[in-house]
Structure formats: structure tokens, C-alpha cells
Amino acid sequence: MTEERENGKIKIESDVVGMIAGLAAVDTDGVASMSGGITEGLAKRVSGKNVAKGVKVEVGETETAIDLRVIVKYGYKIHEVARNLQFNVKEAVESMTGLNVVEVNVHVEGVEIQKPEEEEKTEETTLRLK
């Protein structure tokens, strides 16, 4: 986005929009992490520090379109997580940048299955004994 003002230009880079979208996405309940894409493999999944991973943004003069690749936590209704994700990302990007978000496409690439803490402790103990 580039905006001409009498004092100069304001330009918002697509990386900035991607970072805002990524932060809003990982803050959405039910999202386990962002995904770098199926082609990058599950080893490339990221969360927290590199939230722009798994986010593709196209920015025009006044509008933007966003694609998100996410891993959803097991037990959550995927369609509800996706709807909430669309709303949260749209709200965050529009309020922080002034851009009109025309679409937020959500690609669910996996489900994260958490083991109960008791099982994890048992497995850790077993591994140490061997």
C-alpha cells in the first residue's frame, strides 16, 4: 500500500501485513502453529518467532488478500477455527494498516495431536532408563 500525503508517502510492505496476519493467526484459539506448506514437510512447521511462515500476502494500493497455512489443535472444530481465524486476521490487518482485506483463505494442512502429560512423563522416564 502506498499513500500520497502532502508531507510525503506512506508505504506498507507486504512483509508487514504478513507479520500482522501471522500474529493474529497464532493468537486464534485452536491454531497449533503455522505451516510452511506440505511441500516443505512437517519438519518445517513453525510457531511464535517466525509467524510470517505459512502466510502469503498480496497487497494492492488499498486492498489485500491473505492466504494462511495452519495446523489445527486436535479436538477443535476445524470449520469454527477457520472462521475465527478469518475474522481475527481481517480485523487485525484492517485496524493496523487501513487496508481493505478482500479475502482470507485458510488452508488447514494438519492436526496436532497432543499427548496427555501423564503419557509424556511415562515415555520420558522409560527413555531415560534404557
GROMACS .gro file of C-alpha atoms in nm:
model
  130
    1MET     CA    1   0.000   0.000   0.000
    2THR     CA    2   0.131   0.342  -0.092
    3GLU     CA    3  -0.049   0.654   0.015
    4GLU     CA    4   0.043   1.003  -0.103
    5ARG     CA    5   0.019   1.275   0.164
    6GLU     CA    6   0.114   1.639   0.149
    7ASN     CA    7   0.407   1.558   0.381
    8GLY     CA    8   0.522   1.255   0.180
    9LYS     CA    9   0.435   0.892   0.110
   10ILE     CA   10   0.322   0.614   0.341
   11LYS     CA   11   0.411   0.265   0.220
   12ILE     CA   12   0.319  -0.059   0.399
   13GLU     CA   13   0.522  -0.356   0.278
   14SER     CA   14   0.363  -0.697   0.226
   15ASP     CA   15   0.602  -0.840   0.488
   16VAL     CA   16   0.444  -0.614   0.750
   17VAL     CA   17   0.094  -0.727   0.654
   18GLY     CA   18   0.218  -1.087   0.665
   19MET     CA   19   0.359  -1.042   1.016
   20ILE     CA   20   0.035  -0.887   1.143
   21ALA     CA   21  -0.168  -1.169   0.985
   22GLY     CA   22   0.065  -1.435   1.130
   23LEU     CA   23   0.049  -1.293   1.481
   24ALA     CA   24  -0.330  -1.271   1.468
   25ALA     CA   25  -0.341  -1.629   1.338
   26VAL     CA   26  -0.130  -1.786   1.614
   27ASP     CA   27  -0.334  -1.595   1.873
   28THR     CA   28  -0.652  -1.762   1.745
   29ASP     CA   29  -0.782  -2.035   1.976
   30GLY     CA   30  -0.738  -2.378   1.820
   31VAL     CA   31  -0.443  -2.290   1.597
   32ALA     CA   32  -0.143  -2.502   1.694
   33SER     CA   33   0.107  -2.344   1.455
   34MET     CA   34   0.165  -2.200   1.112
   35SER     CA   35   0.280  -2.435   0.839
   36GLY     CA   36   0.541  -2.371   0.573
   37GLY     CA   37   0.339  -2.583   0.335
   38ILE     CA   38   0.303  -2.951   0.258
   39THR     CA   39   0.593  -2.937   0.014
   40GLU     CA   40   0.827  -2.822   0.290
   41GLY     CA   41   0.725  -3.115   0.506
   42LEU     CA   42   0.614  -3.135   0.863
   43ALA     CA   43   0.965  -3.065   0.989
   44LYS     CA   44   0.932  -2.706   0.869
   45ARG     CA   45   0.628  -2.623   1.087
   46VAL     CA   46   0.683  -2.308   1.288
   47SER     CA   47   0.516  -2.108   1.558
   48GLY     CA   48   0.586  -1.798   1.759
   49LYS     CA   49   0.908  -1.642   1.634
   50ASN     CA   50   0.863  -1.683   1.258
   51VAL     CA   51   0.488  -1.633   1.221
   52ALA     CA   52   0.514  -1.493   0.869
   53LYS     CA   53   0.595  -1.851   0.763
   54GLY     CA   54   0.274  -2.002   0.630
   55VAL     CA   55   0.139  -1.659   0.530
   56LYS     CA   56   0.114  -1.536   0.172
   57VAL     CA   57   0.002  -1.179   0.114
   58GLU     CA   58  -0.086  -0.982  -0.197
   59VAL     CA   59  -0.103  -0.608  -0.133
   60GLY     CA   60  -0.250  -0.356  -0.376
   61GLU     CA   61  -0.299   0.018  -0.340
   62THR     CA   62  -0.592  -0.009  -0.099
   63GLU     CA   63  -0.669  -0.382  -0.070
   64THR     CA   64  -0.502  -0.703   0.034
   65ALA     CA   65  -0.566  -1.076   0.003
   66ILE     CA   66  -0.419  -1.323   0.251
   67ASP     CA   67  -0.355  -1.699   0.237
   68LEU     CA   68  -0.281  -1.884   0.561
   69ARG     CA   69  -0.144  -2.237   0.606
   70VAL     CA   70  -0.214  -2.367   0.955
   71ILE     CA   71  -0.203  -2.671   1.179
   72VAL     CA   72  -0.513  -2.703   1.400
   73LYS     CA   73  -0.512  -2.849   1.750
   74TYR     CA   74  -0.687  -3.186   1.785
   75GLY     CA   75  -1.033  -3.162   1.942
   76TYR     CA   76  -1.126  -2.826   1.792
   77LYS     CA   77  -1.393  -2.791   1.524
   78ILE     CA   78  -1.189  -2.708   1.216
   79HIS     CA   79  -1.461  -2.504   1.046
   80GLU     CA   80  -1.504  -2.287   1.358
   81VAL     CA   81  -1.129  -2.235   1.397
   82ALA     CA   82  -1.108  -2.136   1.028
   83ARG     CA   83  -1.398  -1.888   1.059
   84ASN     CA   84  -1.248  -1.734   1.373
   85LEU     CA   85  -0.911  -1.719   1.201
   86GLN     CA   86  -1.058  -1.533   0.904
   87PHE     CA   87  -1.230  -1.282   1.133
   88ASN     CA   88  -0.928  -1.224   1.361
   89VAL     CA   89  -0.682  -1.179   1.075
   90LYS     CA   90  -0.914  -0.947   0.881
   91GLU     CA   91  -0.981  -0.736   1.192
   92ALA     CA   92  -0.612  -0.709   1.287
   93VAL     CA   93  -0.486  -0.620   0.938
   94GLU     CA   94  -0.762  -0.368   0.867
   95SER     CA   95  -0.731  -0.192   1.202
   96MET     CA   96  -0.349  -0.171   1.194
   97THR     CA   97  -0.293  -0.087   0.825
   98GLY     CA   98  -0.611   0.074   0.694
   99LEU     CA   99  -0.610  -0.172   0.404
  100ASN     CA  100  -0.934  -0.339   0.299
  101VAL     CA  101  -0.894  -0.717   0.338
  102VAL     CA  102  -1.086  -0.867   0.047
  103GLU     CA  103  -1.022  -1.232   0.138
  104VAL     CA  104  -0.856  -1.454   0.395
  105ASN     CA  105  -0.809  -1.806   0.262
  106VAL     CA  106  -0.737  -2.073   0.523
  107HIS     CA  107  -0.555  -2.393   0.425
  108VAL     CA  108  -0.562  -2.648   0.707
  109GLU     CA  109  -0.261  -2.870   0.647
  110GLY     CA  110  -0.270  -3.086   0.954
  111VAL     CA  111  -0.392  -3.159   1.303
  112GLU     CA  112  -0.162  -3.151   1.603
  113ILE     CA  113  -0.226  -3.432   1.846
  114GLN     CA  114  -0.106  -3.359   2.198
  115LYS     CA  115  -0.028  -3.650   2.425
  116PRO     CA  116  -0.163  -3.623   2.778
  117GLU     CA  117   0.105  -3.513   3.026
  118GLU     CA  118   0.093  -3.845   3.210
  119GLU     CA  119   0.185  -4.037   2.895
  120GLU     CA  120   0.466  -3.794   2.815
  121LYS     CA  121   0.615  -3.833   3.163
  122THR     CA  122   0.594  -4.212   3.139
  123GLU     CA  123   0.763  -4.214   2.799
  124GLU     CA  124   1.035  -3.975   2.917
  125THR     CA  125   1.104  -4.196   3.220
  126THR     CA  126   1.115  -4.508   3.005
  127LEU     CA  127   1.356  -4.344   2.761
  128ARG     CA  128   1.594  -4.243   3.041
  129LEU     CA  129   1.607  -4.596   3.182
  130LYS     CA  130   1.717  -4.756   2.857
   0.00000   0.00000   0.00000
